[in-house]
Coordinates of C-alpha atoms and ligand atoms in Angstrom, one line a residue:
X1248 CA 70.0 57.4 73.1
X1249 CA 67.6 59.2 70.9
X1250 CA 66.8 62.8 72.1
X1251 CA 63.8 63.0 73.8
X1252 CA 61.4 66.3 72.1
X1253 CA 61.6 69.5 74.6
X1254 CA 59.2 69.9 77.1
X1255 CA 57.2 66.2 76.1
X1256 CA 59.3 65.1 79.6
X1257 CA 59.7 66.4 83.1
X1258 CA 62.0 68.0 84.8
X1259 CA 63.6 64.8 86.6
X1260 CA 63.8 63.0 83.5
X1261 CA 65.2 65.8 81.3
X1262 CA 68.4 66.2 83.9
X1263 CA 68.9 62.2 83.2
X1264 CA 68.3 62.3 79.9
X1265 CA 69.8 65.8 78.5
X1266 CA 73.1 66.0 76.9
X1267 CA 73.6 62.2 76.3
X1268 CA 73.9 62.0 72.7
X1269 CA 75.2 58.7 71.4
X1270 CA 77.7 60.1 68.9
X1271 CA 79.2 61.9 72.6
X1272 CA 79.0 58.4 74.7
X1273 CA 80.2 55.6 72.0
X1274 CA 82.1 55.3 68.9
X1275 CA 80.2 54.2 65.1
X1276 CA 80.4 50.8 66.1
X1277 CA 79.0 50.8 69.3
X1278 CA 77.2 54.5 69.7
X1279 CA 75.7 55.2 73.5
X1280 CA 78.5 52.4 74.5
X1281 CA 78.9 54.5 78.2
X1282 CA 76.5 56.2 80.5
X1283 CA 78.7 59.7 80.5
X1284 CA 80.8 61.4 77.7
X1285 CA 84.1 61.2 78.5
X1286 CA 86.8 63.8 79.1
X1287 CA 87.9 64.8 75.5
X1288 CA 90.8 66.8 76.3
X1289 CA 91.8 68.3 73.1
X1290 CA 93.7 71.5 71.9
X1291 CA 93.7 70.4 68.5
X1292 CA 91.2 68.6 66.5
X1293 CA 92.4 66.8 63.1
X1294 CA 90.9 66.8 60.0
X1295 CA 90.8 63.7 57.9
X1296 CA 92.1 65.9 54.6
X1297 CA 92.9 69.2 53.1
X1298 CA 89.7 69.7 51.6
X1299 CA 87.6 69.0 55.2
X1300 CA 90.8 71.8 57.1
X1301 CA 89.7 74.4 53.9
X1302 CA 85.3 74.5 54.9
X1303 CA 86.7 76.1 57.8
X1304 CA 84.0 76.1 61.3
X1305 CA 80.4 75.7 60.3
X1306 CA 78.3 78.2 62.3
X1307 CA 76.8 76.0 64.0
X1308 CA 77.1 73.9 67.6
X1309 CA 78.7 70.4 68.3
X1310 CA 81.5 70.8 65.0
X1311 CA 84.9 69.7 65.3
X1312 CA 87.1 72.4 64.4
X1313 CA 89.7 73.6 67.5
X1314 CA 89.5 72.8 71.2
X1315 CA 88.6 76.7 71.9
X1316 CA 85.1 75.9 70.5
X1317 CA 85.3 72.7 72.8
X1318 CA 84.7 69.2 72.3
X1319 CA 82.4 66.5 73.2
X1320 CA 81.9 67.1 77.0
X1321 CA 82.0 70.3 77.3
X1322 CA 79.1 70.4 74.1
X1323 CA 77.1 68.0 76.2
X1324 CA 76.9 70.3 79.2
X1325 CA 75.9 73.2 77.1
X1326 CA 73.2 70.9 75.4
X1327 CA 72.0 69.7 78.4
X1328 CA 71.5 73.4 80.3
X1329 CA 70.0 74.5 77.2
X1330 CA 67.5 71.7 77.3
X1331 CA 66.3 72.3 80.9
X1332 CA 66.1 76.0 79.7
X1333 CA 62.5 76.0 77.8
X1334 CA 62.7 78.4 74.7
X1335 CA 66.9 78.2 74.6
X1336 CA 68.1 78.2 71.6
X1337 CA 71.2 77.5 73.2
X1338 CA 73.5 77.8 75.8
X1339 CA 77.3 80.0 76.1
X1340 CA 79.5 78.5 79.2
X1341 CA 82.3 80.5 80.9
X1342 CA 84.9 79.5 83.6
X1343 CA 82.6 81.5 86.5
X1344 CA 79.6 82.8 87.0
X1345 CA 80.8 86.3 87.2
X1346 CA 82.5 85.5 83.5
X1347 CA 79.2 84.8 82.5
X1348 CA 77.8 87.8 83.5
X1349 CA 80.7 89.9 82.7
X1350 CA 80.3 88.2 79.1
X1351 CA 76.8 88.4 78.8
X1352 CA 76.8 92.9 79.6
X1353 CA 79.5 93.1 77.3
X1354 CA 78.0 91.0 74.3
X1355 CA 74.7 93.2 74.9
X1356 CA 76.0 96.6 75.7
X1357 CA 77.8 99.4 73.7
X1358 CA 79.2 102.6 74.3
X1359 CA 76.6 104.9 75.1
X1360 CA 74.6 102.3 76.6
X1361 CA 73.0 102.3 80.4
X1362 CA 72.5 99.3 82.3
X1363 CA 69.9 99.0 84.8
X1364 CA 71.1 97.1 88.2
X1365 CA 69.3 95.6 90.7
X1366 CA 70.4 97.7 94.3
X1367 CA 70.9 93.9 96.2
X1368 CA 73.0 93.0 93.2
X1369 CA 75.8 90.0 93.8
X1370 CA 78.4 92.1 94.7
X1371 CA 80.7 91.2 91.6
X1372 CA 77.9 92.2 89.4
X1373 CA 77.9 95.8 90.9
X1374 CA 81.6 95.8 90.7
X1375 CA 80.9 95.0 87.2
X1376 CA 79.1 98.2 87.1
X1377 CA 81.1 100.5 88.9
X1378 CA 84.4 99.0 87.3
X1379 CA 84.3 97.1 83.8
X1380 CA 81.8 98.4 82.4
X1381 CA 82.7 102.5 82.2
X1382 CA 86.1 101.2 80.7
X1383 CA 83.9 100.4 77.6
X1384 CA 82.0 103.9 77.8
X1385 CA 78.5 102.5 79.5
X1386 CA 77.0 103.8 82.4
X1387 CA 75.0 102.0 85.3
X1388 CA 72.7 102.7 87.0
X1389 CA 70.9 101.0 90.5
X1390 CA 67.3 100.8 91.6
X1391 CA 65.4 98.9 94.6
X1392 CA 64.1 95.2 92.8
X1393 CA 61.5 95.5 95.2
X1394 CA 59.8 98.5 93.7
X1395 CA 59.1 98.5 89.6
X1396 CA 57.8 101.8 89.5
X1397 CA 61.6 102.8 90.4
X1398 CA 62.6 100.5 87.6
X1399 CA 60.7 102.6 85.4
X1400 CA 61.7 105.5 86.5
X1401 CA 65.4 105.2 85.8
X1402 CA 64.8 104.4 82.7
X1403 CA 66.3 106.9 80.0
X1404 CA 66.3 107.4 76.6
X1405 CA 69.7 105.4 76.6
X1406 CA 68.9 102.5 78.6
X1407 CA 69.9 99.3 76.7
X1408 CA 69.2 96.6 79.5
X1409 CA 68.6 95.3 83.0
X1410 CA 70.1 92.9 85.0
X1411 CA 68.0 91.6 87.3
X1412 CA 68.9 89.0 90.0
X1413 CA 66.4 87.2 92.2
X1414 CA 66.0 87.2 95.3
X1415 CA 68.8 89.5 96.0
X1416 CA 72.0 88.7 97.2
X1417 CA 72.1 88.2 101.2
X1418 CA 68.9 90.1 102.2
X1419 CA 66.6 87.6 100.1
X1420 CA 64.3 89.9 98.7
X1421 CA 61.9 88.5 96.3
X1422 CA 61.5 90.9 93.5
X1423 CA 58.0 91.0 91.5
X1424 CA 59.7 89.4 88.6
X1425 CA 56.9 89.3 86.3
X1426 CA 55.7 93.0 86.6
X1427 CA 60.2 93.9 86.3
X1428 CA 60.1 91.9 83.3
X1429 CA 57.3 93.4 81.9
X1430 CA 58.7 97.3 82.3
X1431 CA 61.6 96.2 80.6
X1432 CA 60.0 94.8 77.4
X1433 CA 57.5 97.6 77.1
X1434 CA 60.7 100.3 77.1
X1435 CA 62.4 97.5 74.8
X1436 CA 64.9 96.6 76.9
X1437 CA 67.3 93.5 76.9
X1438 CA 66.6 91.3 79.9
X1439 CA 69.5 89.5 81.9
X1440 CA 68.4 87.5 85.1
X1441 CA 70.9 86.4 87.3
X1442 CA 68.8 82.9 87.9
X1443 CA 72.0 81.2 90.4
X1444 CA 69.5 81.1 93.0
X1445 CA 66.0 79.1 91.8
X1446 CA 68.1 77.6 88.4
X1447 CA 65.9 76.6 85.6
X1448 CA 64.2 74.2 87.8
X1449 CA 62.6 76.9 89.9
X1450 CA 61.7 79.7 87.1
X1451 CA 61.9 79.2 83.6
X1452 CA 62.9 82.6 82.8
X1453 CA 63.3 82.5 79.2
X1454 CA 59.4 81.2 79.0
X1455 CA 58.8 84.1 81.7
X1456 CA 59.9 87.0 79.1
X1457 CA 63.8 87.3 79.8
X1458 CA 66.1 87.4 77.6
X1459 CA 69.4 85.9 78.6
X1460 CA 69.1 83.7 81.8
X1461 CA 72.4 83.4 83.6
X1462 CA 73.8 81.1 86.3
X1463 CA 76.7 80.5 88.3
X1464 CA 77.1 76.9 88.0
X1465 CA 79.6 76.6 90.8
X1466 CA 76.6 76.4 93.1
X1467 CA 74.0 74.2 92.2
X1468 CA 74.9 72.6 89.1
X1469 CA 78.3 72.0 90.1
X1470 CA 76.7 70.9 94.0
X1471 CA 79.7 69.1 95.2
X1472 CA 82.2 72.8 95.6
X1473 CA 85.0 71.5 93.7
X1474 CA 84.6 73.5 90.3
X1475 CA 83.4 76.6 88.7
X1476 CA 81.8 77.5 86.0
X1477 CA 79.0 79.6 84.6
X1478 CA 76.2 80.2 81.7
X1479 CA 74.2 82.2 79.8
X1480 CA 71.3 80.6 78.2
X1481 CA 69.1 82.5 75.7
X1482 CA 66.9 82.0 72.3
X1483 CA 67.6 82.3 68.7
X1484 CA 69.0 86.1 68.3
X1485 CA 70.7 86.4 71.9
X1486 CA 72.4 83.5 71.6
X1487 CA 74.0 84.1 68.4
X1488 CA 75.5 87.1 70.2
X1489 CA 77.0 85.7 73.1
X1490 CA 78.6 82.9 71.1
X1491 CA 79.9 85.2 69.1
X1492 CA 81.1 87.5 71.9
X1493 CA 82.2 84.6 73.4
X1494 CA 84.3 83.3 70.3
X1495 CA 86.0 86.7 70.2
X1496 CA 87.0 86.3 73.9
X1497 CA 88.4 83.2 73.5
X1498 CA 86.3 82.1 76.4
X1499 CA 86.3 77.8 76.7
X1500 CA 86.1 75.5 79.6
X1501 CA 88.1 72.6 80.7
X1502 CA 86.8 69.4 79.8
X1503 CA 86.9 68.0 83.0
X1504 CA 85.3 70.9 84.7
X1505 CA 82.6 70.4 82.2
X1506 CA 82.2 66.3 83.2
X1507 CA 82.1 67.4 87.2
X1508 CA 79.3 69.7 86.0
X1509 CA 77.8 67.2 84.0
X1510 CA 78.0 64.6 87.0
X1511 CA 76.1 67.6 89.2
X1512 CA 73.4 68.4 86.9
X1513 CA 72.3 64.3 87.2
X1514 CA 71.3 64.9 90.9
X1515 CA 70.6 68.9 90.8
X1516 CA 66.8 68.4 91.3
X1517 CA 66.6 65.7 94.1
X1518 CA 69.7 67.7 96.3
X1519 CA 67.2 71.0 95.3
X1520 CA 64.5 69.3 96.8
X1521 CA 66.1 67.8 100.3
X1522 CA 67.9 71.2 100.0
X1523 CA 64.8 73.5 100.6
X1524 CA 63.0 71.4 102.1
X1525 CA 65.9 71.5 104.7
X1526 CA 66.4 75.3 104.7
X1527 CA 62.6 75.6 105.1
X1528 CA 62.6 73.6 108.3
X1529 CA 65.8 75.7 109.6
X1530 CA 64.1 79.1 109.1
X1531 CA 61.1 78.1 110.6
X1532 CA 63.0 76.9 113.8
X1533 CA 64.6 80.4 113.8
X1534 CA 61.6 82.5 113.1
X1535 CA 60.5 81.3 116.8
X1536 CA 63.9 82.3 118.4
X1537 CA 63.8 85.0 120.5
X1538 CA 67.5 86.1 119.2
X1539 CA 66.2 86.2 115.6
X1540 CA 64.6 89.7 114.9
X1541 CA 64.0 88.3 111.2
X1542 CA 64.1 85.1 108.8
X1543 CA 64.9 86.6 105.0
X1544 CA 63.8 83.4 103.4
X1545 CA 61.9 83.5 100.2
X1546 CA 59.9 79.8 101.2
X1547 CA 58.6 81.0 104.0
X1548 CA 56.1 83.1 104.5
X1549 CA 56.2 86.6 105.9
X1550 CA 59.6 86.8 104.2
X1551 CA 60.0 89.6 101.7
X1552 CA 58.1 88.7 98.5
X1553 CA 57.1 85.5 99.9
X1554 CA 54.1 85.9 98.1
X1555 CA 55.7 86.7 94.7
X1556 CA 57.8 83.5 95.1
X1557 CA 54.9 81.2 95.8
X1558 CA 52.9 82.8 93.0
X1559 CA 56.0 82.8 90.3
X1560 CA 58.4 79.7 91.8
X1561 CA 58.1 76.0 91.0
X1562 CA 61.2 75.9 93.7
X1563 CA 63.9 76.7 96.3
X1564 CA 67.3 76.1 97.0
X1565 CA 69.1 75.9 100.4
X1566 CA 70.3 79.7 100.9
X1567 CA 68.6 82.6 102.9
X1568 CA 69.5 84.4 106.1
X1569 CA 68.8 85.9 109.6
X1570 CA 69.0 88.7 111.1
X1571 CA 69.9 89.0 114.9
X1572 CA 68.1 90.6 117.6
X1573 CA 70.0 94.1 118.5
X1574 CA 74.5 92.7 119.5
X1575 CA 77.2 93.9 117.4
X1576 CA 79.3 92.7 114.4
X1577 CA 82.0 90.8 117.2
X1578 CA 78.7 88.8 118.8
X1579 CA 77.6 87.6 115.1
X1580 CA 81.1 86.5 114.3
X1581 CA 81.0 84.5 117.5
X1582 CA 77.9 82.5 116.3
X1583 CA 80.0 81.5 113.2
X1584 CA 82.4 80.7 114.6
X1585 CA 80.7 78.6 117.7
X1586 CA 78.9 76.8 114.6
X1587 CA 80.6 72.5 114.3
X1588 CA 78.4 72.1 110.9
X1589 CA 78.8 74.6 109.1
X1590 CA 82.1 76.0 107.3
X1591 CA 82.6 79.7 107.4
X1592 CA 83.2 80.1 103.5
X1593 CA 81.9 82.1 100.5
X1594 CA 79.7 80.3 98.2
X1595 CA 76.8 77.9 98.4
X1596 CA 74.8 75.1 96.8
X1597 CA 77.5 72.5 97.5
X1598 CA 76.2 69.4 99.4
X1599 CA 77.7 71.0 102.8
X1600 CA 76.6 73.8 104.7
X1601 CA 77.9 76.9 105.2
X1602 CA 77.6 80.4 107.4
X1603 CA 78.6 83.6 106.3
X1604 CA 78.0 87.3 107.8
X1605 CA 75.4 89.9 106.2
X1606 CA 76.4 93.3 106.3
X1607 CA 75.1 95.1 103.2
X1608 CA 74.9 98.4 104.4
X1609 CA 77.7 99.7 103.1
X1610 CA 76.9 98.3 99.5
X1611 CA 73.9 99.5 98.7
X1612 CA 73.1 103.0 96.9
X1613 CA 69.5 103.0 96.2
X1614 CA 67.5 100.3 99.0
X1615 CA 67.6 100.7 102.4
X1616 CA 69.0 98.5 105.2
X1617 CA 68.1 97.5 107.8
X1618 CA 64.7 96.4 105.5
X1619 CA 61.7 98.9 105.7
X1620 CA 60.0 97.9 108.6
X1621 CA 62.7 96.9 110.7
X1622 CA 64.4 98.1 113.9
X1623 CA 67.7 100.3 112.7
X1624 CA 69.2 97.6 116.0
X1625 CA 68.8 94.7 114.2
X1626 CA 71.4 94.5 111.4
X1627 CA 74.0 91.9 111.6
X1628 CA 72.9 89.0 109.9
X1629 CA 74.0 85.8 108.9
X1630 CA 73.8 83.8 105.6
X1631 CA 73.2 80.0 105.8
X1632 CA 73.4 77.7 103.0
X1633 CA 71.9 74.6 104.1
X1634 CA 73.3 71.0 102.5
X1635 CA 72.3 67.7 102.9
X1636 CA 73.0 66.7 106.6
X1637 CA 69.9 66.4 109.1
X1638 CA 67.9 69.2 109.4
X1639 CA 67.9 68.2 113.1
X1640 CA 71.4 68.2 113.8
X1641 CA 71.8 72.1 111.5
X1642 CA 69.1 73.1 114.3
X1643 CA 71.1 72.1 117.6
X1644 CA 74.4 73.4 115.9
X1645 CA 72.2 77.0 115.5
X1646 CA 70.6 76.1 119.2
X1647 CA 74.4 76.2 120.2
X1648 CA 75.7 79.5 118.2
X1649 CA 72.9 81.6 119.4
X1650 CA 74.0 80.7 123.2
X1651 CA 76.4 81.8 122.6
X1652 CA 75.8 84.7 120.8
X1653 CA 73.4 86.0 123.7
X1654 CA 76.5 85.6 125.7
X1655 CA 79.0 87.9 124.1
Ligands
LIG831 C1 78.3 82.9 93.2 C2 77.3 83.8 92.5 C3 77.8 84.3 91.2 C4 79.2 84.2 90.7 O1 79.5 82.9 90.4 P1 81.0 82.4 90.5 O2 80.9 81.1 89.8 O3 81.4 82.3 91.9 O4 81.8 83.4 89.7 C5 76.8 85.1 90.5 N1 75.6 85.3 91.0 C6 75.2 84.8 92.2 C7 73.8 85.1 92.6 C8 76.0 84.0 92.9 O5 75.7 83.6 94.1

């Protein structure tokens, strides 16, 4: 298959098309012979003579040279989130998100350095900051997303970079992204966004000013929870460095992790669509609850930064959560566990749903929770993430749970 030019296609027809390259799905004789690459499962790669071993690795992507740099499938999955990324240069994977992120800080920052962290960080990432990072001499430090005037004002004369994430982890707010971004470039920082959440699909962040866009491809990309991964995705100079980081940490992928990823990415933007469209429907029907003190949904509107997501989003996914009116910690677990459709597991953007509890009170160091605005009462919430069953049948499992819920 030739490679269609970047951007000249859409979005549905770059997740079919991307990362098919005929010398990755045929031999010489017969190139673009099968749909997918196969699994090349390779330690080491041979060299036809002494002369081809002695060049050594050319510096560039898709070379032959030992199976820590990867072979054919895993190339292909790199080549195909880079070309969903506009203005990628290229694209770094590592066995988890939180790798990815881990790798990403550490390829930026040096001792000395400060990062700036989102306060409704994914908790790994703040553990990243509290833990990893001041064993390499750098220093983190949190501020409310919601608020970019406190963005700039924790910025010091040692700041290096941000990490943002959006909408933030369990309570859903959406961040003014744009006006983030832009503090960070005018005090020359390095941007990271933690993109899990909208993907590519939903906010081209590399086009919208950031500099390394990350993801957890164990939720969408993946969509079927049976692997992890993760990525960082960035142009020309950033992406030199994280390969190079990543070279040094001997970070690869399995193969076949990389073809389950691959199989994923084909569907990623219908499931995206039913996926939202599904959530959507669910926090509506629980906005008119008279259990329900408060739907944290970024779609729908009245949420926080709804208005930020329908002025900066092309898209969704299926995760947001509730909060309950007033109970205790024991009635929300009761919900859960009253729920038939829904498993009680960490994670999301598989094609099943899932419940967990929301209790990020104890997390946070510099938001507030409950929300501003809020009753102090109402702060056990749940996180759905909505799959592909029927909407309807999600709804009467919820009708069910909060029964029961008002009952204990
Ligand atoms: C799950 C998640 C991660 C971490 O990904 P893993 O693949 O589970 O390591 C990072 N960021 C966000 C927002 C996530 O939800």
């Amino acid at each position: 298959m030739a490679k269609p030019p970047k951007n000249a296609i859409g979005d549905a027809t770059r997740l079919v098309t991307a990362g098919r390259r005929a010398e990755w799905t045929g031999t010489p004789d017969h190139p673009a012979a099968v749909v997918n690459p196969p699994v090349w499962r390779a330690s080491t790669h041979l060299y036809p003579d002494m002369a081809a071993l002695h060049r050594g690795p050319r510096p560039v992507d898709g070379d032959f040279y030992y199976g820590r740099r990867g072979a054919p499938t895993q190339w292909a999955l790199a080549e195909a989130l880079t070309a969903l990324e506009p203005g990628a240069e290229g694209t770094v994977l590592y066995p988890s998100g939180v790798a990815a992120i881990a790798g990403a800080l550490l390829a930026v920052l040096k001792p000395g350095d400060v990062l700036l962290l989102v306060d409704n960080a994914y908790q790994p990432s703040r553990t990243i900051g509290e833990k990893l990072l001041p064993q390499y001499g750098i220093e983190t430090r949190w501020f409310d997303s919601t608020d970019p005037k406190a963005m700039q004002a924790a910025i010091c004369p040692r700041t290096r970079a941000v990490l943002l994430e959006a909408p933030g982890s369990l309570t859903m707010e959406m961040p003014d992204l744009p006006a983030l971004i832009a503090a960070a470039k005018a005090a020359g920082l390095v941007t990271l966004l933690d993109n899990t959440w909208a993907s590519p699909l939903g906010f081209p962040a590399l086009e919208r000013g950031v500099d390394i866009s990350l993801m957890s491809l164990t939720k969408h990309v993946g969509g079927h929870s049976d692997l992890m991964l993760g990525s960082a995705s960035a142009g020309g100079e950033w992406y030199q460095a994280l390969r190079r980081h990543s070279h040094l940490m001997g970070t690869v992928i399995s193969p076949d992790d990389a073809a389950l990823a691959l199989r994923g990415l084909r569907t990623m933007g219908i499931r995206l669509e039913r996926c939202t469209a599904s959530a959507l429907a669910v926090a509506q029907w629980l906005e008119g609850r008279p259990e329900v003190a408060r739907v944290l949904c970024p779609m729908l509107p009245g949420s926080p930064g709804h208005d930020y997501w329908r002025r900066d989003f092309s898209g969704g996914c299926g995760l947001f959560s509730f909060v309950l009116k007033g109970g205790s910690a024991k009635a929300r677990d009761a919900l859960i566990d009253a729920l038939a459709l829904f498993g009680i597991g960490y994670s999301w953007g598989g094609f099943e749903s899932l419940a967990t509890p929301v209790d990020p009170a104890g997390i946070r160091t510099a938001s507030a929770w409950p929300l501003p605005g809020m009753d102090p009462a109402d702060r056990f919430g749940v996180r759905l993430a909505i799959g592909l069953e029927d909407p309807a049948d999600l709804i009467a499992d919820l009708a069910g749970a909060l029964t029961v819920w008002a009952q204990s």
